[in-house]
Coordinates of C-alpha atoms in Angstrom, one line a residue:
Chain V
M1 CA -0.9 -15.1 -34.8
K2 CA -1.9 -11.5 -34.7
L3 CA -0.2 -8.9 -32.4
P4 CA -0.9 -7.4 -30.0
I5 CA -2.3 -10.3 -28.0
Y6 CA -5.2 -9.5 -25.7
M7 CA -4.8 -11.1 -22.3
D8 CA -6.7 -8.6 -20.1
N9 CA -10.0 -10.4 -20.0
H10 CA -10.8 -9.3 -16.5
A11 CA -10.9 -5.7 -17.7
T12 CA -13.3 -6.5 -20.5
T13 CA -13.8 -9.2 -23.0
P14 CA -14.2 -8.9 -26.8
M15 CA -17.7 -9.4 -28.0
D16 CA -18.4 -12.9 -29.3
P17 CA -19.3 -12.6 -33.0
R18 CA -22.4 -14.7 -32.3
V19 CA -23.6 -12.0 -29.8
L20 CA -23.1 -9.2 -32.3
E21 CA -25.1 -11.2 -34.9
A22 CA -28.0 -11.5 -32.4
M23 CA -27.9 -7.8 -31.6
L24 CA -27.8 -6.4 -35.2
P25 CA -31.6 -6.7 -36.0
Y26 CA -32.4 -4.7 -32.9
L27 CA -30.1 -1.9 -34.0
R28 CA -31.7 -1.8 -37.4
E29 CA -35.3 -2.7 -38.3
D30 CA -36.5 -3.9 -34.9
F31 CA -35.8 -0.7 -33.0
G32 CA -39.0 -0.4 -31.0
N33 CA -39.3 0.7 -27.4
A34 CA -40.0 -2.3 -25.2
A35 CA -42.4 -0.1 -23.2
S36 CA -44.6 0.7 -26.2
R37 CA -47.6 -1.5 -25.6
N38 CA -49.7 -0.4 -28.5
H39 CA -47.9 -1.5 -31.7
A40 CA -45.9 -4.3 -33.2
F41 CA -42.5 -2.5 -32.9
G42 CA -42.9 -2.4 -29.1
W43 CA -44.2 -5.9 -28.9
K44 CA -41.2 -7.3 -30.8
A45 CA -38.7 -5.4 -28.6
E46 CA -40.5 -6.5 -25.4
A47 CA -40.5 -10.1 -26.6
A48 CA -36.7 -9.9 -27.3
V49 CA -36.1 -8.4 -23.8
E50 CA -38.1 -11.1 -22.1
E51 CA -36.3 -13.8 -24.0
A52 CA -32.9 -12.2 -22.9
R53 CA -34.3 -12.0 -19.3
K54 CA -34.9 -15.8 -19.4
Q55 CA -31.4 -16.5 -20.8
V56 CA -29.7 -14.4 -18.1
A57 CA -31.9 -16.0 -15.3
A58 CA -31.1 -19.5 -16.6
L59 CA -27.4 -18.9 -16.3
I60 CA -27.7 -18.4 -12.5
G61 CA -30.6 -20.7 -11.9
A62 CA -33.0 -17.8 -11.2
S63 CA -36.6 -17.0 -12.4
D64 CA -36.8 -14.4 -15.1
K65 CA -39.0 -12.3 -12.8
E66 CA -35.9 -11.9 -10.6
I67 CA -33.7 -10.1 -13.2
V68 CA -33.5 -6.3 -13.3
F69 CA -31.6 -4.9 -16.2
T70 CA -29.2 -2.1 -15.4
S71 CA -26.4 -0.1 -17.1
G72 CA -23.7 -2.5 -15.7
A73 CA -22.4 -4.0 -12.6
T74 CA -21.4 -0.7 -11.0
E75 CA -25.0 0.4 -11.1
S76 CA -26.1 -3.1 -9.9
D77 CA -23.7 -2.9 -6.9
N78 CA -24.9 0.6 -6.1
L79 CA -28.6 -0.4 -6.4
A80 CA -28.2 -3.5 -4.3
I81 CA -26.3 -1.9 -1.4
K82 CA -28.0 1.6 -1.3
G83 CA -31.3 0.0 -2.1
V84 CA -31.1 -2.4 0.8
V85 CA -29.8 0.2 3.2
E86 CA -32.6 2.6 2.3
F87 CA -35.4 0.0 2.4
Y88 CA -34.3 -1.8 5.6
K89 CA -33.2 1.2 7.6
E90 CA -35.6 0.6 10.4
K91 CA -34.2 -2.9 10.8
G92 CA -30.5 -2.0 11.1
D93 CA -27.7 -0.2 9.5
H94 CA -24.6 -2.5 9.6
I95 CA -22.9 -3.8 6.4
I96 CA -20.1 -6.4 6.2
T97 CA -17.8 -6.5 3.2
L98 CA -14.2 -7.4 2.3
K99 CA -11.2 -5.2 1.9
T100 CA -10.6 -6.9 -1.5
E101 CA -14.0 -6.0 -3.0
H102 CA -14.3 -4.0 -6.2
K103 CA -14.4 -0.2 -5.8
A104 CA -18.0 -0.2 -6.9
V105 CA -18.8 -1.9 -3.6
L106 CA -16.2 -0.2 -1.4
D107 CA -16.8 3.3 -2.6
T108 CA -20.6 2.8 -2.2
C109 CA -20.0 1.6 1.4
K110 CA -17.8 4.6 2.1
R111 CA -20.5 7.0 0.9
L112 CA -23.0 5.4 3.2
E113 CA -20.6 5.8 6.1
R114 CA -20.3 9.5 5.2
V115 CA -24.1 9.9 5.0
R116 CA -24.4 8.4 8.5
Q117 CA -21.6 10.6 9.9
E118 CA -23.2 13.7 8.5
R119 CA -26.6 12.8 10.0
L120 CA -25.0 12.1 13.4
D121 CA -23.3 15.5 13.3
E122 CA -26.6 17.2 12.6
L123 CA -28.1 15.4 15.6
K124 CA -25.1 16.4 17.7
T125 CA -25.5 20.0 16.7
L126 CA -29.2 20.0 17.6
R127 CA -28.6 18.4 21.0
L128 CA -25.8 20.8 21.8
M129 CA -28.0 23.7 20.9
Q130 CA -30.6 22.4 23.3
L131 CA -28.0 22.1 26.1
T132 CA -26.2 25.3 25.5
G133 CA -29.0 27.4 24.3
A134 CA -26.9 28.9 21.6
P135 CA -26.0 28.1 17.9
V136 CA -23.1 25.6 17.5
S137 CA -20.6 25.9 14.7
R138 CA -19.0 23.0 12.9
D139 CA -15.6 23.8 14.5
E140 CA -17.0 23.7 18.0
L141 CA -18.8 20.4 17.5
A142 CA -16.1 18.0 18.7
T143 CA -15.0 20.0 21.7
L144 CA -18.5 20.7 22.9
A145 CA -19.5 17.0 22.4
I146 CA -16.8 16.0 24.8
K147 CA -17.5 18.8 27.2
H148 CA -21.2 17.8 27.4
D149 CA -20.3 14.1 27.4
L150 CA -22.7 13.4 24.4
D151 CA -21.6 9.8 24.2
N152 CA -23.4 9.3 27.6
D153 CA -26.2 11.8 27.0
A154 CA -29.4 9.8 27.1
V155 CA -31.3 12.0 24.7
Y156 CA -28.5 12.1 22.1
R157 CA -28.1 8.3 22.4
Q158 CA -31.8 7.9 21.7
W159 CA -31.6 10.1 18.7
A160 CA -28.4 8.4 17.4
E161 CA -30.3 5.1 17.4
L162 CA -32.8 6.5 14.8
P163 CA -32.3 5.4 11.2
T164 CA -29.8 7.7 9.4
G165 CA -30.1 6.5 5.9
G166 CA -26.4 5.7 6.0
A167 CA -24.5 2.7 7.3
R168 CA -21.8 1.4 9.5
V169 CA -19.4 -0.8 7.6
T170 CA -17.0 -3.6 8.6
Y171 CA -14.3 -4.1 6.1
L172 CA -13.0 -7.6 6.8
D173 CA -9.4 -8.7 6.1
V174 CA -8.9 -11.8 3.9
E175 CA -6.5 -14.7 4.3
K176 CA -3.2 -14.9 2.3
D177 CA -4.9 -16.6 -0.6
G178 CA -7.6 -13.9 -0.7
R179 CA -10.4 -16.0 0.8
V180 CA -12.6 -14.8 3.6
D181 CA -12.3 -16.6 7.0
L182 CA -15.8 -17.7 7.8
K183 CA -15.2 -17.4 11.6
K184 CA -14.2 -13.8 11.2
L185 CA -17.3 -13.2 9.1
E186 CA -19.5 -14.8 11.7
A187 CA -17.8 -12.8 14.5
A188 CA -18.5 -9.5 12.6
M189 CA -22.2 -10.2 12.4
T190 CA -24.4 -8.3 14.9
D191 CA -28.2 -7.8 15.4
K192 CA -27.9 -4.6 13.4
T193 CA -26.3 -6.3 10.4
I194 CA -28.6 -6.1 7.4
L195 CA -26.3 -6.9 4.5
V196 CA -23.2 -8.9 3.7
S197 CA -21.6 -8.0 0.3
I198 CA -18.9 -10.4 -0.9
M199 CA -17.8 -11.0 -4.4
L200 CA -17.9 -14.4 -6.2
A201 CA -14.4 -14.1 -7.7
N202 CA -11.7 -11.4 -7.3
N203 CA -10.9 -9.3 -10.4
E204 CA -7.2 -9.1 -9.6
I205 CA -6.1 -12.4 -8.1
G206 CA -8.9 -14.6 -9.3
T207 CA -9.7 -16.0 -5.9
V208 CA -13.1 -17.6 -5.7
Q209 CA -15.0 -17.2 -2.4
P210 CA -16.9 -19.9 -0.5
I211 CA -20.2 -18.4 -1.6
A212 CA -22.5 -21.2 -0.5
E213 CA -21.1 -21.2 3.0
I214 CA -21.5 -17.5 3.3
G215 CA -25.0 -17.7 1.9
R216 CA -26.0 -20.3 4.6
M217 CA -24.5 -18.2 7.4
C218 CA -26.4 -15.1 6.3
R219 CA -29.7 -16.9 5.7
A220 CA -29.6 -18.5 9.1
R221 CA -29.3 -15.1 10.7
G222 CA -31.8 -13.2 8.5
I223 CA -29.1 -11.1 6.9
L224 CA -29.3 -10.3 3.2
F225 CA -26.4 -11.5 1.0
H226 CA -25.3 -9.5 -2.0
C227 CA -22.7 -11.0 -4.3
D228 CA -20.8 -9.0 -6.9
A229 CA -20.5 -12.0 -9.3
V230 CA -19.1 -10.1 -12.3
Q231 CA -15.8 -11.9 -12.7
G232 CA -17.1 -15.3 -11.9
I233 CA -20.3 -15.6 -13.8
G234 CA -20.1 -17.8 -16.8
K235 CA -16.6 -18.9 -15.7
V236 CA -17.3 -21.0 -12.6
P237 CA -20.6 -22.7 -11.8
F238 CA -22.9 -20.4 -9.8
H239 CA -26.5 -21.1 -8.8
V240 CA -28.6 -18.7 -6.7
E241 CA -30.4 -21.5 -4.8
E242 CA -27.2 -23.4 -4.0
A243 CA -25.5 -20.2 -3.0
Q244 CA -28.5 -18.8 -1.1
V245 CA -27.7 -15.3 -2.3
D246 CA -30.3 -12.6 -2.3
L247 CA -28.8 -10.1 -4.7
V248 CA -26.4 -10.7 -7.5
S249 CA -24.6 -8.2 -9.8
I250 CA -23.7 -9.3 -13.3
S251 CA -22.2 -7.5 -16.2
A252 CA -22.4 -8.4 -19.9
H253 CA -19.0 -7.2 -21.1
K254 CA -17.1 -9.5 -18.8
M255 CA -18.8 -12.5 -20.5
Y256 CA -18.3 -11.6 -24.2
G257 CA -21.4 -9.4 -24.4
P258 CA -21.6 -5.7 -25.0
K259 CA -20.6 -2.9 -22.6
G260 CA -23.1 -0.7 -20.9
V261 CA -25.5 -3.4 -19.8
G262 CA -25.8 -5.5 -16.7
A263 CA -28.3 -7.0 -14.3
L264 CA -29.2 -7.3 -10.7
Y265 CA -30.8 -10.5 -9.5
V266 CA -33.3 -9.6 -6.7
R267 CA -34.7 -12.7 -4.9
R268 CA -38.5 -13.2 -4.9
K269 CA -38.7 -16.1 -2.3
P270 CA -38.0 -15.1 0.4
R271 CA -38.7 -11.7 -0.9
V272 CA -36.0 -9.0 -1.0
R273 CA -37.0 -5.4 -1.3
I274 CA -34.9 -2.5 -2.5
A275 CA -35.4 1.2 -2.9
P276 CA -34.6 2.4 -6.5
L277 CA -31.8 4.7 -7.3
I278 CA -33.4 6.0 -10.5
D279 CA -37.0 7.2 -10.5
G280 CA -39.1 7.6 -13.6
G281 CA -41.4 5.5 -15.8
G282 CA -41.4 2.5 -13.4
H283 CA -39.6 0.2 -15.8
E284 CA -38.1 -3.1 -14.4
R285 CA -40.9 -3.3 -11.8
G286 CA -40.1 0.1 -10.5
M287 CA -36.5 -0.9 -9.4
R288 CA -34.8 0.7 -12.4
S289 CA -36.6 3.3 -14.5
G290 CA -35.3 4.2 -17.9
T291 CA -36.0 3.0 -21.5
L292 CA -34.5 -0.4 -21.9
N293 CA -31.3 -0.8 -24.0
V294 CA -33.0 -3.4 -26.1
A295 CA -30.1 -4.4 -28.5
S296 CA -27.6 -4.6 -25.7
I297 CA -30.0 -6.6 -23.5
V298 CA -30.5 -9.0 -26.4
G299 CA -26.7 -9.3 -26.7
F300 CA -26.4 -9.9 -23.0
G301 CA -29.0 -12.7 -23.1
H302 CA -27.2 -14.3 -26.0
A303 CA -23.8 -14.1 -24.2
A304 CA -25.5 -15.7 -21.1
K305 CA -26.9 -18.5 -23.3
I306 CA -23.4 -19.2 -24.8
A307 CA -21.8 -19.1 -21.4
R308 CA -24.2 -21.6 -19.9
E309 CA -23.8 -24.0 -22.8
E310 CA -20.0 -23.8 -23.0
L311 CA -19.0 -23.1 -19.4
V312 CA -17.7 -26.6 -18.5
E313 CA -15.7 -27.1 -21.7
E314 CA -14.4 -23.5 -21.7
A315 CA -13.3 -23.6 -18.0
A316 CA -11.3 -26.8 -18.7
R317 CA -9.6 -25.2 -21.7
L318 CA -8.8 -22.0 -19.9
T319 CA -7.4 -23.9 -16.9
R320 CA -5.1 -25.8 -19.3
L321 CA -3.9 -22.6 -20.9
R322 CA -3.4 -20.9 -17.6
E323 CA -1.4 -23.8 -16.2
R324 CA 0.7 -23.9 -19.4
L325 CA 1.4 -20.2 -18.9
R326 CA 2.2 -20.6 -15.2
K327 CA 4.5 -23.5 -15.6
G328 CA 6.3 -21.9 -18.6
I329 CA 7.1 -18.9 -16.5
V330 CA 7.8 -20.5 -13.1
E331 CA 10.1 -23.1 -14.6
Q332 CA 12.2 -20.6 -16.5
L333 CA 12.4 -17.8 -14.0
D334 CA 13.5 -17.7 -10.4
M335 CA 12.0 -15.5 -7.7
V336 CA 8.5 -15.4 -8.9
T337 CA 5.4 -15.8 -6.8
V338 CA 1.8 -16.6 -7.9
N339 CA -0.7 -14.5 -6.0
G340 CA -4.1 -15.8 -4.9
S341 CA -5.4 -19.2 -4.3
Q342 CA -4.2 -22.1 -6.5
E343 CA -7.2 -24.3 -5.7
H344 CA -10.1 -21.8 -5.6
R345 CA -9.3 -19.8 -8.7
L346 CA -10.8 -18.5 -11.9
P347 CA -9.8 -20.7 -14.8
G348 CA -8.3 -17.8 -16.8
N349 CA -6.6 -15.8 -14.1
L350 CA -2.8 -15.8 -13.4
N351 CA -1.5 -13.0 -11.1
I352 CA 2.2 -13.2 -10.6
S353 CA 4.9 -11.2 -8.9
F354 CA 8.3 -11.0 -10.5
A355 CA 10.7 -9.9 -7.7
Y356 CA 13.0 -7.0 -8.4
V357 CA 11.2 -5.9 -11.6
E358 CA 8.6 -3.1 -11.6
G359 CA 5.2 -4.0 -13.0
E360 CA 4.7 -1.0 -15.2
A361 CA 8.2 -1.2 -16.7
L362 CA 7.5 -4.9 -17.5
M363 CA 4.2 -4.0 -19.1
M364 CA 6.1 -1.5 -21.3
A365 CA 8.5 -4.2 -22.3
I366 CA 5.8 -6.6 -23.3
K367 CA 3.8 -4.2 -25.3
D368 CA 2.8 -7.0 -27.7
V369 CA 0.6 -8.3 -24.9
A370 CA -2.2 -6.4 -23.3
V371 CA -2.2 -7.3 -19.6
S372 CA -2.7 -5.3 -16.4
S373 CA -0.2 -4.4 -13.6
G374 CA -0.8 -4.7 -9.9
S375 CA 1.5 -1.7 -9.5
A376 CA -0.6 1.4 -9.7
C377 CA 2.3 3.4 -11.2
T378 CA 0.1 4.1 -14.2
S379 CA -2.6 5.7 -12.1
A380 CA -2.4 9.0 -10.2
S381 CA -2.0 7.4 -6.8
L382 CA 1.2 5.5 -7.3
E383 CA 0.0 3.1 -4.6
P384 CA 0.3 -0.6 -5.2
S385 CA -2.8 -2.7 -5.5
Y386 CA -5.0 -2.6 -2.4
V387 CA -6.1 -6.2 -3.1
L388 CA -2.5 -7.6 -3.0
R389 CA -1.8 -5.5 0.1
A390 CA -4.9 -6.9 1.8
C391 CA -3.6 -10.4 1.1
G392 CA -0.4 -9.6 2.9
V393 CA 1.8 -9.2 -0.2
E394 CA 4.8 -7.0 0.7
E395 CA 4.8 -3.6 -1.0
D396 CA 7.8 -4.3 -3.2
M397 CA 6.2 -7.5 -4.5
A398 CA 2.9 -5.7 -5.0
H399 CA 4.8 -3.3 -7.3
S400 CA 6.1 -6.2 -9.2
S401 CA 3.0 -8.0 -10.2
I402 CA 1.2 -8.6 -13.5
R403 CA -2.3 -9.9 -14.0
F404 CA -3.0 -12.2 -17.0
G405 CA -6.6 -12.7 -17.9
I406 CA -6.9 -15.5 -20.4
G407 CA -10.1 -15.6 -22.3
R408 CA -12.3 -17.4 -24.9
F409 CA -10.3 -16.3 -27.9
N410 CA -6.7 -16.9 -26.6
T411 CA -4.8 -19.8 -28.1
E412 CA -2.0 -22.1 -27.1
E413 CA 0.3 -20.5 -29.6
E414 CA -0.4 -17.1 -28.0
V415 CA 0.4 -18.5 -24.5
D416 CA 3.7 -19.9 -25.8
F417 CA 4.6 -16.6 -27.3
V418 CA 3.8 -14.8 -24.0
I419 CA 5.9 -17.2 -22.0
K420 CA 9.0 -16.6 -24.2
L421 CA 8.4 -12.9 -24.2
M422 CA 8.0 -12.8 -20.4
V423 CA 11.2 -14.8 -19.8
D424 CA 13.2 -12.6 -22.1
K425 CA 12.0 -9.3 -20.8
V426 CA 12.1 -10.2 -17.1
N427 CA 15.7 -11.2 -17.5
R428 CA 16.5 -8.0 -19.4
L429 CA 14.9 -5.8 -16.7
R430 CA 16.6 -7.8 -13.9
E431 CA 19.9 -7.2 -15.5
M432 CA 19.1 -3.5 -15.2
S433 CA 17.8 -3.9 -11.6
P434 CA 20.1 -2.9 -8.7
L435 CA 17.9 -4.9 -6.4
Y436 CA 18.3 -8.2 -8.4
E437 CA 22.1 -7.7 -8.4
M438 CA 22.1 -7.1 -4.6
A439 CA 19.8 -10.1 -4.0
K440 CA 22.1 -12.3 -6.1
E441 CA 25.1 -11.0 -4.0
G442 CA 23.3 -12.2 -0.9
I443 CA 22.6 -8.7 0.4
D444 CA 19.5 -8.6 2.6
L445 CA 17.4 -5.8 1.1
K446 CA 15.5 -5.3 4.3
S447 CA 18.8 -4.4 6.1
I448 CA 19.3 -1.4 3.9
E449 CA 18.2 2.0 5.1
W450 CA 16.1 3.1 2.1
T451 CA 15.4 6.8 1.4
A452 CA 11.6 6.4 1.5
H453 CA 9.9 9.2 -0.4
Chain P
M1 CA -0.3 6.3 -20.2
A2 CA 1.2 7.7 -23.4
Y3 CA 4.9 8.4 -23.0
S4 CA 7.0 10.7 -25.1
D5 CA 9.3 9.2 -27.8
K6 CA 12.3 10.2 -25.7
V7 CA 11.1 8.2 -22.7
I8 CA 10.4 5.2 -24.9
D9 CA 13.8 5.5 -26.6
H10 CA 15.7 5.6 -23.3
Y11 CA 13.6 2.8 -21.9
E12 CA 14.2 0.6 -24.9
N13 CA 17.8 1.5 -25.5
P14 CA 19.1 2.6 -22.1
R15 CA 22.5 4.2 -22.1
N16 CA 25.2 3.2 -19.6
V17 CA 23.6 0.3 -17.9
G18 CA 25.9 -1.6 -15.6
S19 CA 28.2 -1.3 -12.6
L20 CA 31.6 0.3 -11.8
D21 CA 34.0 -1.0 -9.2
K22 CA 32.6 0.2 -5.8
A23 CA 36.0 -0.3 -4.2
D24 CA 37.7 2.1 -6.7
P25 CA 38.5 5.3 -4.7
N26 CA 37.5 7.4 -7.8
V27 CA 34.0 5.8 -8.0
G28 CA 31.1 7.4 -6.2
T29 CA 27.9 5.3 -5.7
G30 CA 24.5 6.8 -5.1
L31 CA 21.6 4.5 -4.2
V32 CA 18.3 6.3 -3.8
G33 CA 14.6 5.3 -3.6
A34 CA 12.9 2.4 -1.8
P35 CA 11.6 -1.0 -3.1
A36 CA 8.4 -0.4 -1.2
C37 CA 7.8 2.8 -3.3
G38 CA 8.4 0.9 -6.5
D39 CA 11.6 2.6 -7.5
V40 CA 15.3 2.3 -6.6
M41 CA 18.1 4.0 -8.6
R42 CA 21.8 3.3 -8.4
L43 CA 24.1 5.7 -10.2
Q44 CA 27.8 5.3 -10.2
L45 CA 30.2 8.0 -11.3
K46 CA 33.9 7.6 -12.0
I47 CA 35.5 10.9 -11.2
T48 CA 39.1 12.0 -11.9
D49 CA 41.2 13.7 -9.2
E50 CA 40.6 16.9 -11.1
G51 CA 36.8 16.5 -10.5
I52 CA 35.8 15.5 -14.1
I53 CA 33.2 12.8 -14.5
E54 CA 34.7 10.5 -17.0
D55 CA 32.2 7.6 -16.7
A56 CA 28.8 6.8 -15.5
R57 CA 26.8 3.6 -15.0
F58 CA 23.3 3.0 -13.7
K59 CA 20.9 0.3 -12.6
T60 CA 17.3 1.1 -11.9
F61 CA 14.3 -0.8 -10.5
G62 CA 11.3 1.2 -11.5
C63 CA 8.8 2.2 -14.1
G64 CA 9.6 3.4 -17.7
S65 CA 10.0 7.0 -16.6
A66 CA 12.4 6.0 -13.8
I67 CA 14.6 4.0 -16.2
A68 CA 14.5 6.8 -18.8
S69 CA 15.4 9.5 -16.2
S70 CA 18.4 7.6 -14.9
S71 CA 19.6 6.7 -18.5
L72 CA 19.3 10.4 -19.4
V73 CA 21.3 11.7 -16.5
S74 CA 24.0 9.1 -17.0
E75 CA 24.5 10.6 -20.4
W76 CA 24.3 14.2 -19.2
V77 CA 26.9 14.0 -16.4
K78 CA 29.6 12.4 -18.5
G79 CA 32.4 14.9 -19.3
K80 CA 31.0 17.4 -16.8
T81 CA 32.8 18.7 -13.7
V82 CA 31.3 17.7 -10.4
D83 CA 30.1 21.3 -9.9
E84 CA 28.4 21.3 -13.3
A85 CA 26.7 18.0 -12.6
L86 CA 25.3 19.3 -9.4
T87 CA 23.5 22.0 -11.3
I88 CA 21.3 19.4 -13.1
S89 CA 17.9 19.7 -11.7
N90 CA 14.9 17.5 -11.8
K91 CA 13.1 20.1 -13.9
D92 CA 15.7 19.7 -16.7
V93 CA 15.1 16.0 -16.7
A94 CA 11.3 16.3 -16.6
R95 CA 11.3 18.9 -19.4
E96 CA 13.7 16.9 -21.6
L97 CA 11.6 13.7 -21.3
A98 CA 8.2 15.5 -21.2
L99 CA 7.3 13.5 -18.2
P100 CA 3.6 13.6 -17.2
P101 CA 2.8 15.2 -13.8
V102 CA 2.5 11.9 -11.9
K103 CA 6.0 11.0 -13.0
I104 CA 7.8 14.1 -12.0
H105 CA 8.8 12.1 -8.9
C106 CA 11.1 9.9 -11.2
S107 CA 13.1 13.0 -12.2
V108 CA 13.5 14.0 -8.6
L109 CA 15.0 10.6 -7.9
A110 CA 17.5 11.1 -10.8
E111 CA 18.6 14.4 -9.4
D112 CA 19.0 12.8 -5.9
A113 CA 21.0 10.0 -7.4
I114 CA 23.6 12.4 -8.9
K115 CA 23.9 14.2 -5.6
A116 CA 24.2 11.0 -3.6
A117 CA 26.9 9.6 -6.0
I118 CA 29.0 12.8 -5.8
D119 CA 28.5 12.9 -2.1
D120 CA 29.8 9.4 -1.8
F121 CA 32.8 10.3 -4.0
K122 CA 33.6 13.3 -1.8
K123 CA 33.4 11.3 1.4
K124 CA 35.8 8.8 0.0
R125 CA 38.2 11.5 -1.2
D126 CA 38.1 13.3 2.2
A127 CA 38.8 10.0 4.0
R128 CA 41.8 9.4 1.7
R129 CA 43.2 12.8 2.4
Q130 CA 43.0 12.3 6.2
Q131 CA 45.1 9.2 5.9
P132 CA 48.7 10.2 5.1
A133 CA 50.2 8.1 2.3

């Protein structure tokens, strides 16, 4: 067994050696530009890209014409959400998403909210200038808007109904297990809702969402459904027809392919239109210009092919390993909590809180294992995970969590090593923890007046 | 985040982990931080009637920097007078451990823990003085 052990497969996965083999010719002799239509180098590259497109499409039950290659899932999320908002702005401007989505979705939504607010401020300024007959400064805006009762001003209200290019966003809460409540989703839908963006599986807690039910709800109301499927694709079954999704973001490096390449599925029937983010040579049917990253796309295709062929067997094996890890830890340590849904969960995900031990200190103690901590003590913010907080996990427990991501290349031997290491180190840190001592003495930690800082 | 060797050393071989008898009139206990913020430090000092710190023990819930900061101050205060210990500032701790900017907070907590422990000792002593033997 080689140390350190890699168990952070939600962050990224190592490339499968078979994928690398498939890529190498396209980094060496077959280097052509897939857009070069007038010689053999170009034809060969184009054929390789089209083969990969079929392989990626097959993994999600799509047609190859529905796959747009991008630089990765962050770009795919941006393209899907901004692309829909821009294209359908006459139809409406409301988006619904979850508080537990990836930042690539949440931050994109936040930007669209800012765009809308700026546009509304411009309109307010214009209307106030009409009413007062004088220029209006930014500082006066709020006061004057109240004074002139702009909320009830007929002209302003008419203007405010015009498309802004931005969006209003509803960020839905999730249940304790991280799943969306379909009734709350339904209640959030309005006649202005143009898009619902909900992930297939959560990157921190591994919770899998009821995608098919969401798809049916959206389709029945003519609302587009975007699914960031990055963590779930190739790990749990997913089919675009069964799920009735309209846009799907996928990334190669989360399924043992190379980094820097991903795809957006864009439905053809019924047809979904999006405005591009990147203009240029009109590659990818105008939706994503830029010379194709041929070697990486070939690798992506190959990774998709392997995932499709081995999904069932691999999911069963990873579930066994995860359960072995969970039982090993839970049976030997008290005061631990598994976060996320037990039933609707990614096979390789185990997110677990160890009460009275801080996540980052624990990560330092188990440096022979690469995992991720729900405590954000390693980042600049020092805030605990927003995903765990949205699931109602108390702040102290959110600071005490570790995410294990078991992947294709992990073994039973490694899992057993990790169990032993975790038990030893958690015990060691708890011996050093004043909170553990107090809890053992029966002191209610909530009764203490802490010096919050 | 890359830590300095000193942080790693204190984290892996923490000095003076443990507890002192809270009921001992010569022991001052300082408990600072909050579980919700991800760090709680408890520093206990055994102080002679002459005001010399003869022993120190800590327990810390927190990241590697928090553990290292408390371990370091537990070493530093030993043998010092109460007044000398109160001059230890978070800047000294941060400098000694080469803490990255986002972790300066851990050194502030260590400084607060010394103050809280000495404060507790002084309160105990004053209470004793008011009760005639």
